Coordinates of C-alpha atoms and ligand atoms in Angstrom, one line a residue:
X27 CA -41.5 -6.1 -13.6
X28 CA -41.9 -7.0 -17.0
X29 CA -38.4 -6.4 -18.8
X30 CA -35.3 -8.8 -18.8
X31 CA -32.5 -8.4 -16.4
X32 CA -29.2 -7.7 -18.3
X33 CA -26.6 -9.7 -16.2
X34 CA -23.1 -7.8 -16.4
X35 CA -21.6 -9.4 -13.8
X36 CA -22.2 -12.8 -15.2
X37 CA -21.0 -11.1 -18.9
X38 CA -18.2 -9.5 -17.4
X39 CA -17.1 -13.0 -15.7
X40 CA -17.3 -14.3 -19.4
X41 CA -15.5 -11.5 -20.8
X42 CA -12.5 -12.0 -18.3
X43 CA -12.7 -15.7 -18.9
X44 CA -11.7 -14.7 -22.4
X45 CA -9.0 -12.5 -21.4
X46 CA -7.5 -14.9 -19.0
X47 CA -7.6 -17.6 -21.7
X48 CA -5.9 -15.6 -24.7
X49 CA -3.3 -14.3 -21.9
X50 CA -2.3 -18.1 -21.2
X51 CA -2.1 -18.3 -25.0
X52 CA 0.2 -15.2 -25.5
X53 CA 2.6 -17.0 -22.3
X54 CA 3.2 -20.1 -23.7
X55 CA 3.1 -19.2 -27.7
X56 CA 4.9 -15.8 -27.6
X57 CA 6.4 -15.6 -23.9
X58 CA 4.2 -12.3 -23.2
X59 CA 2.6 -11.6 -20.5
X60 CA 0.3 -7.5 -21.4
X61 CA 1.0 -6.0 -18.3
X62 CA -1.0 -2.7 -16.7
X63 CA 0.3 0.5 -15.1
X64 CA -2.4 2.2 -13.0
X65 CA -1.4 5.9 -11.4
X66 CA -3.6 7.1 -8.5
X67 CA -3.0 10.8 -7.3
X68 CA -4.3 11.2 -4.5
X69 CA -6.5 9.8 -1.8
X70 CA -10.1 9.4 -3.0
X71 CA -12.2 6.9 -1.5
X72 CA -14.0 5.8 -4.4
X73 CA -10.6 6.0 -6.3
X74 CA -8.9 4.0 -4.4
X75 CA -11.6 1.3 -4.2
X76 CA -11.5 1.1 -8.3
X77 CA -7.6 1.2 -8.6
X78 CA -7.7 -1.9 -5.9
X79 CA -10.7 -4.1 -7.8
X80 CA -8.3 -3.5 -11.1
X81 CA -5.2 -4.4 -9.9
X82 CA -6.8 -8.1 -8.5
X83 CA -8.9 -8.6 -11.6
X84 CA -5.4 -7.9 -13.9
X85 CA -3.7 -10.5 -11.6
X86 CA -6.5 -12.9 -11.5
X87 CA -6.3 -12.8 -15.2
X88 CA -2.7 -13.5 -15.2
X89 CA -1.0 -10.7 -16.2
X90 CA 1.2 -8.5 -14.7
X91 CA -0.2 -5.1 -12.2
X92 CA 1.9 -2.6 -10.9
X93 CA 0.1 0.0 -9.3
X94 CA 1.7 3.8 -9.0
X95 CA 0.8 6.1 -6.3
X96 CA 1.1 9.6 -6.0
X97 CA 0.3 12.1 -3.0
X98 CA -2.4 14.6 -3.7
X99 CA 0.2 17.3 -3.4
X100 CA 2.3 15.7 -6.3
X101 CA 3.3 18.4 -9.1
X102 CA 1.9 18.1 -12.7
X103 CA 5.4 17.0 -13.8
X104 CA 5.9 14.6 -11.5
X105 CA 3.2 13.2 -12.6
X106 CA 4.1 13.7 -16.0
X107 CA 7.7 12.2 -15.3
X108 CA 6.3 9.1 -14.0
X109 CA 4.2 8.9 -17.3
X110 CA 7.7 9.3 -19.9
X111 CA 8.9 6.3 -17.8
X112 CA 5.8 4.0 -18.2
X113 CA 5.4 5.0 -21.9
X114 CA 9.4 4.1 -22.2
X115 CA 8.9 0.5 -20.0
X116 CA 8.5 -2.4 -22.4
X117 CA 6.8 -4.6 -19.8
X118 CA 3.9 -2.0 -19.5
X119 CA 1.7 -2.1 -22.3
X120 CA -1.4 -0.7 -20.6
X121 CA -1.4 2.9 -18.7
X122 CA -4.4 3.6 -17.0
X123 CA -4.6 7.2 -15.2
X124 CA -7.3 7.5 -12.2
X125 CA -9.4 10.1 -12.9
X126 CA -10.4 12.6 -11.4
X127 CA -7.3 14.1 -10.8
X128 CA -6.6 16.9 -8.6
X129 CA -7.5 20.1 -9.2
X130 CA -4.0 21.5 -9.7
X131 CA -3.1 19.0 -12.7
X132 CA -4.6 19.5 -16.3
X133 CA -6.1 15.9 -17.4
X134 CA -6.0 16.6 -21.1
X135 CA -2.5 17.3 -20.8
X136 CA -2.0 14.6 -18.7
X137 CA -4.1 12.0 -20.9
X138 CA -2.4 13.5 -23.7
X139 CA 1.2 12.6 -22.5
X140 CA 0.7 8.7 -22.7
X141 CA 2.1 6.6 -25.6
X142 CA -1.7 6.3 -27.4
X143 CA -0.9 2.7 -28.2
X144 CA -0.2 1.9 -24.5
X145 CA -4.2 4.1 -23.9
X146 CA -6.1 1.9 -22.2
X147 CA -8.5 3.9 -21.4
X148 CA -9.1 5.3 -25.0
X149 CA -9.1 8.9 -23.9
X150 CA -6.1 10.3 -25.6
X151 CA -7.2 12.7 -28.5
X152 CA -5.7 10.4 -31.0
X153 CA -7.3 7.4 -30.0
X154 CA -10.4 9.6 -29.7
X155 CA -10.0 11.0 -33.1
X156 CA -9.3 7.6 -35.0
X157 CA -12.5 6.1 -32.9
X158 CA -14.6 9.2 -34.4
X159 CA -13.2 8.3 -37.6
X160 CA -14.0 5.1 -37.8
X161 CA -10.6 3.8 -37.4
X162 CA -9.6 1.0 -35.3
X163 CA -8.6 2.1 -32.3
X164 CA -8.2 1.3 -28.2
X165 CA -12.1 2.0 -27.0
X166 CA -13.0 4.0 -24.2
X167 CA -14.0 0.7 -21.5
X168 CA -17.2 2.1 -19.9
X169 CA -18.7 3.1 -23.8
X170 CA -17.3 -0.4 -24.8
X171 CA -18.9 -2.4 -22.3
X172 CA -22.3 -0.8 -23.2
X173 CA -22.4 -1.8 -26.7
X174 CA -21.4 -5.9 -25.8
X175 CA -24.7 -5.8 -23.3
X176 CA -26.8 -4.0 -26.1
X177 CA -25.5 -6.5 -28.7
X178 CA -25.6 -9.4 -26.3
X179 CA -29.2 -8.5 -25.7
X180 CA -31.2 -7.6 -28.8
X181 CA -28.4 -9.0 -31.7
X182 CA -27.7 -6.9 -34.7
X183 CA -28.0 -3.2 -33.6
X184 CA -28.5 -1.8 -37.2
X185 CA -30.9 1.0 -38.1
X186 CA -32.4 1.1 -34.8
X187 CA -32.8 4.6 -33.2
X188 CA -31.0 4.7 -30.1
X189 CA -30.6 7.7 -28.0
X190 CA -27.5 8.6 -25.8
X191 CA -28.4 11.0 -22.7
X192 CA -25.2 12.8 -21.7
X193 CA -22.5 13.7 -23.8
X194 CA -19.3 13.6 -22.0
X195 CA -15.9 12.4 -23.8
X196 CA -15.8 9.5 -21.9
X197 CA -19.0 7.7 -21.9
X198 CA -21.6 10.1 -23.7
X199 CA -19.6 10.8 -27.1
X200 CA -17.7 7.4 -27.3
X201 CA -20.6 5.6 -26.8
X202 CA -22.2 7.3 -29.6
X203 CA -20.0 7.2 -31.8
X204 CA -19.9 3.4 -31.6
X205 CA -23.8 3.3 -31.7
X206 CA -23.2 5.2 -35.6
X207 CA -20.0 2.4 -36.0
X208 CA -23.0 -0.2 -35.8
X209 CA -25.6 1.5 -38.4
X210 CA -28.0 3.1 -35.7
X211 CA -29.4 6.5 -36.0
X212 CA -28.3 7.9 -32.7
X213 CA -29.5 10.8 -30.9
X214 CA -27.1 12.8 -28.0
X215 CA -29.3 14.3 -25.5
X216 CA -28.3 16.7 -22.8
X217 CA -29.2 19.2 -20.4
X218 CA -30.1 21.9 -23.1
X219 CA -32.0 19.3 -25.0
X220 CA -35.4 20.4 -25.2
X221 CA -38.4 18.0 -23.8
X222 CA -36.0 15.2 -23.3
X223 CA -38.5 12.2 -22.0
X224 CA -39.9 12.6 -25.6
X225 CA -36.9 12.7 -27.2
X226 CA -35.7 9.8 -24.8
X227 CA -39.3 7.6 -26.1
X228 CA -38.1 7.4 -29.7
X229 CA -34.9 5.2 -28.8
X230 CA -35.3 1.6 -29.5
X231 CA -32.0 2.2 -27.2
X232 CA -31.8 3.9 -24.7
X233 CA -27.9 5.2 -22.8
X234 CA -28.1 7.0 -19.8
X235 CA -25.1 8.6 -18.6
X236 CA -26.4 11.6 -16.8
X237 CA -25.3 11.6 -13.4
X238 CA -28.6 12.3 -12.3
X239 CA -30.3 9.4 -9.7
X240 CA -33.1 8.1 -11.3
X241 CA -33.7 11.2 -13.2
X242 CA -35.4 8.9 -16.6
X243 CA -38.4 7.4 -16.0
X244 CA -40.6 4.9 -17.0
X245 CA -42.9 7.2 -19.3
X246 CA -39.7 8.3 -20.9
X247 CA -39.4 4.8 -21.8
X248 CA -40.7 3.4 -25.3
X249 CA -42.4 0.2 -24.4
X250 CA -40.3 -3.1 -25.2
X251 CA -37.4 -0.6 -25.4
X252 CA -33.6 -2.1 -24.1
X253 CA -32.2 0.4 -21.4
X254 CA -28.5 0.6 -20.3
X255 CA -28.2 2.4 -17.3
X256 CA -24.4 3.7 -17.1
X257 CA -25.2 6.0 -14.3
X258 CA -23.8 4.9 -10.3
X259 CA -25.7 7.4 -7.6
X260 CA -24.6 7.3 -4.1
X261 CA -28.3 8.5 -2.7
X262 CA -29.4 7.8 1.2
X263 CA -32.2 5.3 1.9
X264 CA -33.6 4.7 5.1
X265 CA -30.8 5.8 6.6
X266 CA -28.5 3.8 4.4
X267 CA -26.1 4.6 1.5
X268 CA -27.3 2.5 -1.4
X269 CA -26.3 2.8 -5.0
X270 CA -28.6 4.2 -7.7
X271 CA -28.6 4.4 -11.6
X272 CA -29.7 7.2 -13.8
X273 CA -33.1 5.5 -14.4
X274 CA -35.5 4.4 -12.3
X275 CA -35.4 1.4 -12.0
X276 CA -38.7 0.1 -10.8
X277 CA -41.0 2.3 -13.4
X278 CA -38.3 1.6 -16.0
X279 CA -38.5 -1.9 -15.6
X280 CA -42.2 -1.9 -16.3
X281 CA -41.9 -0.4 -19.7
X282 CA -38.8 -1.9 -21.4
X283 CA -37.9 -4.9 -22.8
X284 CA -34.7 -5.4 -21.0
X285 CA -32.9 -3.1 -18.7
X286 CA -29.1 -3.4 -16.9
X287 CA -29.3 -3.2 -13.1
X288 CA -27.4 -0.7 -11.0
X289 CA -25.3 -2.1 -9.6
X290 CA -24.7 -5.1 -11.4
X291 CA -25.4 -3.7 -14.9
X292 CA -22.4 -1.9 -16.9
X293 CA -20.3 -1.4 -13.9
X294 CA -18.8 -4.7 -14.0
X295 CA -18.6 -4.3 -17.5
X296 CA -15.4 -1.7 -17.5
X297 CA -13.0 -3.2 -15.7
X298 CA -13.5 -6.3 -18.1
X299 CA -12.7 -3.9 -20.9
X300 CA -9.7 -2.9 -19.4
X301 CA -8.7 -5.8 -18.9
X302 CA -9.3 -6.7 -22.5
X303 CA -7.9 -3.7 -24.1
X304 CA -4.7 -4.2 -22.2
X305 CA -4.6 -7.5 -24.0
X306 CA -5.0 -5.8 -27.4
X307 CA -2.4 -3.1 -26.7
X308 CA 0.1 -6.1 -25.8
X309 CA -0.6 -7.9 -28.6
X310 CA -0.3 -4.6 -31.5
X311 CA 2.8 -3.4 -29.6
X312 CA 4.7 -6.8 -30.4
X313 CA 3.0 -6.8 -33.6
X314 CA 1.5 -10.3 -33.4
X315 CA -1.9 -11.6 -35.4
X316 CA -5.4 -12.0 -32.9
X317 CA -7.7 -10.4 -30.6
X318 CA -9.3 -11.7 -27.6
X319 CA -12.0 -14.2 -27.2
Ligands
NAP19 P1 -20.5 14.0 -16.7 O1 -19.2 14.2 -17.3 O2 -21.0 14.7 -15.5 O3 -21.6 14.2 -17.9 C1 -23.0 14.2 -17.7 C2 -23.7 14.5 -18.9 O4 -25.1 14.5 -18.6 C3 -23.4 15.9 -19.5 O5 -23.3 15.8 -20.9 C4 -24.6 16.7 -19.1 O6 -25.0 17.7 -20.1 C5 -25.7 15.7 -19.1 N1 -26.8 16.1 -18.2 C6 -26.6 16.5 -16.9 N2 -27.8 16.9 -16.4 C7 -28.7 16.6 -17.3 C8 -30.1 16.8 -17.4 N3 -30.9 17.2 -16.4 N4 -30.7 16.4 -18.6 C9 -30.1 16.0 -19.6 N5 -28.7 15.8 -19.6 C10 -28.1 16.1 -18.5 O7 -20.8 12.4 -16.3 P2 -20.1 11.1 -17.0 O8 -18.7 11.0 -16.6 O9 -20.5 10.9 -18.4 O10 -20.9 10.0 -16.1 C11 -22.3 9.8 -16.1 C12 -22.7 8.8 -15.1 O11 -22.1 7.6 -15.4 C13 -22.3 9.1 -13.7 O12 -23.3 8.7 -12.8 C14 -21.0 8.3 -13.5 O13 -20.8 7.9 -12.1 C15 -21.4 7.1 -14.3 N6 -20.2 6.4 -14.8 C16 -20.2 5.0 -14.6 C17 -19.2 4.3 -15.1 C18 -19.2 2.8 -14.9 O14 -18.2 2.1 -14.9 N7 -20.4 2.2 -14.9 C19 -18.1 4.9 -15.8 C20 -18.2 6.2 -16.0 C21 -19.2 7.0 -15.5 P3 -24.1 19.0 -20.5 O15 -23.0 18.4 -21.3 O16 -25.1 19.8 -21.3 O17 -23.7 19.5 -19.2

C-alpha cells in the first residue's frame, strides 16, 4: 500500500472533543444545554444500531437525548403529530428522523414537516435550497464529514477537479455542492454516466457514494489522487459478514495518495456532524454569537 490512511475515527474523536467543549461553554455562559430529538419507526436492525450510537455519543457530549420510538405500523400523522410537538419543544433544538422509513409514510413530507432551523440532518428543502445557494445553512452530516477529511488531508481544496460518484440528495448532491462552495470544478457521476473509470481518473478527488461494494477500482484511480470512500457494504467473506466500501480498497490504495478506510473512514465522521450541527442549531435558535471548535 502506498497511499495514507485517512483516520476518521481519530478526527471524529477530535471533532466531538470540540463539541463537548463549546457545550460546557454554552452551560455555564448561557445556561443551554442543545438538546437532540431522534424518531425511529420501526424495527430495523441497522436502524436501531445507529439511533443507539447517537443517543450515547449526544450524552457523552453532554447534552441532552431523548430518543422517540414508533412501531412500524404507526400512521403518517402520527408520525407527523409527534413532529409539531418536537418543532413546538424549546428544549429540542435538533430533530433527527431515521431514515428509511416505512414504506407507507412519505419522507419528503415527513422531512418537510420539521422546523428547518431545528434540521439536523440538513435534508429539508429549505435547508437544501439555501445550501445550493450558497447560503449558510444546517449541512447534511455524511456530505459534511467528507469535506473536513478532504480538507484535513490535502489543505486548500480550490480549483482542484474532484469528481462525486452518485448523486443522491443526501450524500451525492450535498456533497457536491460543497465541493463548488470550496472553488473545485466538480464532476457528478452516476449510473448513466458514460465510461465512468475515465471520468472517475480526472478527479484530483475522488467521492464515492454508490452503494456498490468495491465497484471503483484502482485503475479508475489517478495516481496520488485523495479517495473518500462514503460507501458501507455488508458483503460475505469466508463465511463471515464483513463491511466493505465502494472502492476497493486494496488496488485503490496502491494508486492514491490517501484514501479513508471502510470502516473507519467517513462513518464515524456523521454522527460527529450531528452532533455538531445540533450545537449550531442551539446556538442560532437563542440567537447567541459562535460556532463550534
Ligand atoms: P443511493 O441513494 O442508493 O444513491 C446511489 C447513487 O449511486 C445514485 O445516484 C446512483 O445513480 C449511483 N449509482 C448506482 N449504481 C451506479 C453505477 N453502477 N455506476 C455509477 N453510479 C451508480 O445511495 P446513498 O444513500 O447516496 O448511499 C451511497 C452509499 O453510501 C451506500 O453504501 C450507503 O450505505 C453509504 N452511506 C454511508 C453513510 C455514512 O455515514 N458513512 C451515510 C449515508 C450513506 P442513479 O441516480 O443514476 O440511480
Amino acid at each position: 500500500m502506498t497511499a495514507k490512511l485517512i483516520d476518521g475515527k481519530a478526527f471524529a474523536k477530535k471533532l466531538r472533543d470540540q463539541v463537548a467543549q463549546t457545550v460546557a461553554r454554552l452551560k455555564r455562559e448561557h445556561r443551554l444545554v442543545p438538546g437532540l430529538a431522534v424518531v425511529l419507526v420501526g424495527e430495523d436492525p441497522a436502524s436501531q444500531v445507529y439511533v443507539r450510537n447517537k443517543h450515547n455519543q449526544t450524552l457523552e457530549a453532554g447534552m441532552n437525548s431523548w430518543e422517540h420510538r414508533l412501531p412500524p405500523s404507526a400512521a403518517e400523522e402520527d408520525l407527523l403529530r409527534l413532529i409539531k410537538q418536537l418543532n413546538e419543544d424549546e428544549a429540542v433544538h435538533g430533530i433527527l428522523v431515521q431514515l428509511p422509513l416505512p414504506k407507507h409514510m412519505d419522507a419528503s413530507k415527513v422531512i418537510n414537516a420539521l422546523d428547518p432551523s431545528k434540521d439536523v440532518d440538513g435534508f429539508h428543502v429549505i435547508n437544501a435550497g439555501r445550501l445550493s445557494s450558497g447560503q449558510k445553512t444546517l449541512v447534511p452530516c455524511t456530505p459534511a464529514g467528507c469535506i473536513l477529511l478532504a480538507k484535513d488531508t490535502l489543505g486548500c481544496l480550490e480549483g482542484m477537479n474532484a469528481v462525486v460518484i452518485g448523486r443522491s440528495n443526501i450524500v451525492g448532491k450535498p456533497v457536491a455542492q460543497l465541493l463548488l462552495g470550496e472553488n473545485c470544478t466538480v464532476t457528478i457521476a452516476h449510473s448513466k454516466t458514460r465510461d465512468l473509470p475515465d471520468v472517475s481518473r480526472r478527479g484530483d478527488l475522488v467521492i464515492a457514494a454508490v452503494g456498490r461494494a468495491e465497484m471503483v477500482k484502482g485503475d479508475w484511480i489517478k495516481p496520488g489522487a485523495c479517495v473518500i470512500d462514503v460507501g458501507i457494504n455488508r458483503v460475505e467473506r469466508g463465511g463471515k459478514a464483513v463491511l466493505v466500501g465502494d472502492c476497493d480498497f486494496q488496488s485503490c490504495a496502491q494508486v492514491a495518495g490517501a484514501i479513508t478506510p471502510v470502516p473507519g473512514g467517513v462513518g464515524p465522521m456523521t454522527i460527529a456532524c450531528l452532533l455538531r450541527n445540533t450545537v449550531e442549531a442551539a446556538i442560532l435558535q437563542r440567537g447567541l454569537e459562535g460556532a463550534v471548535g
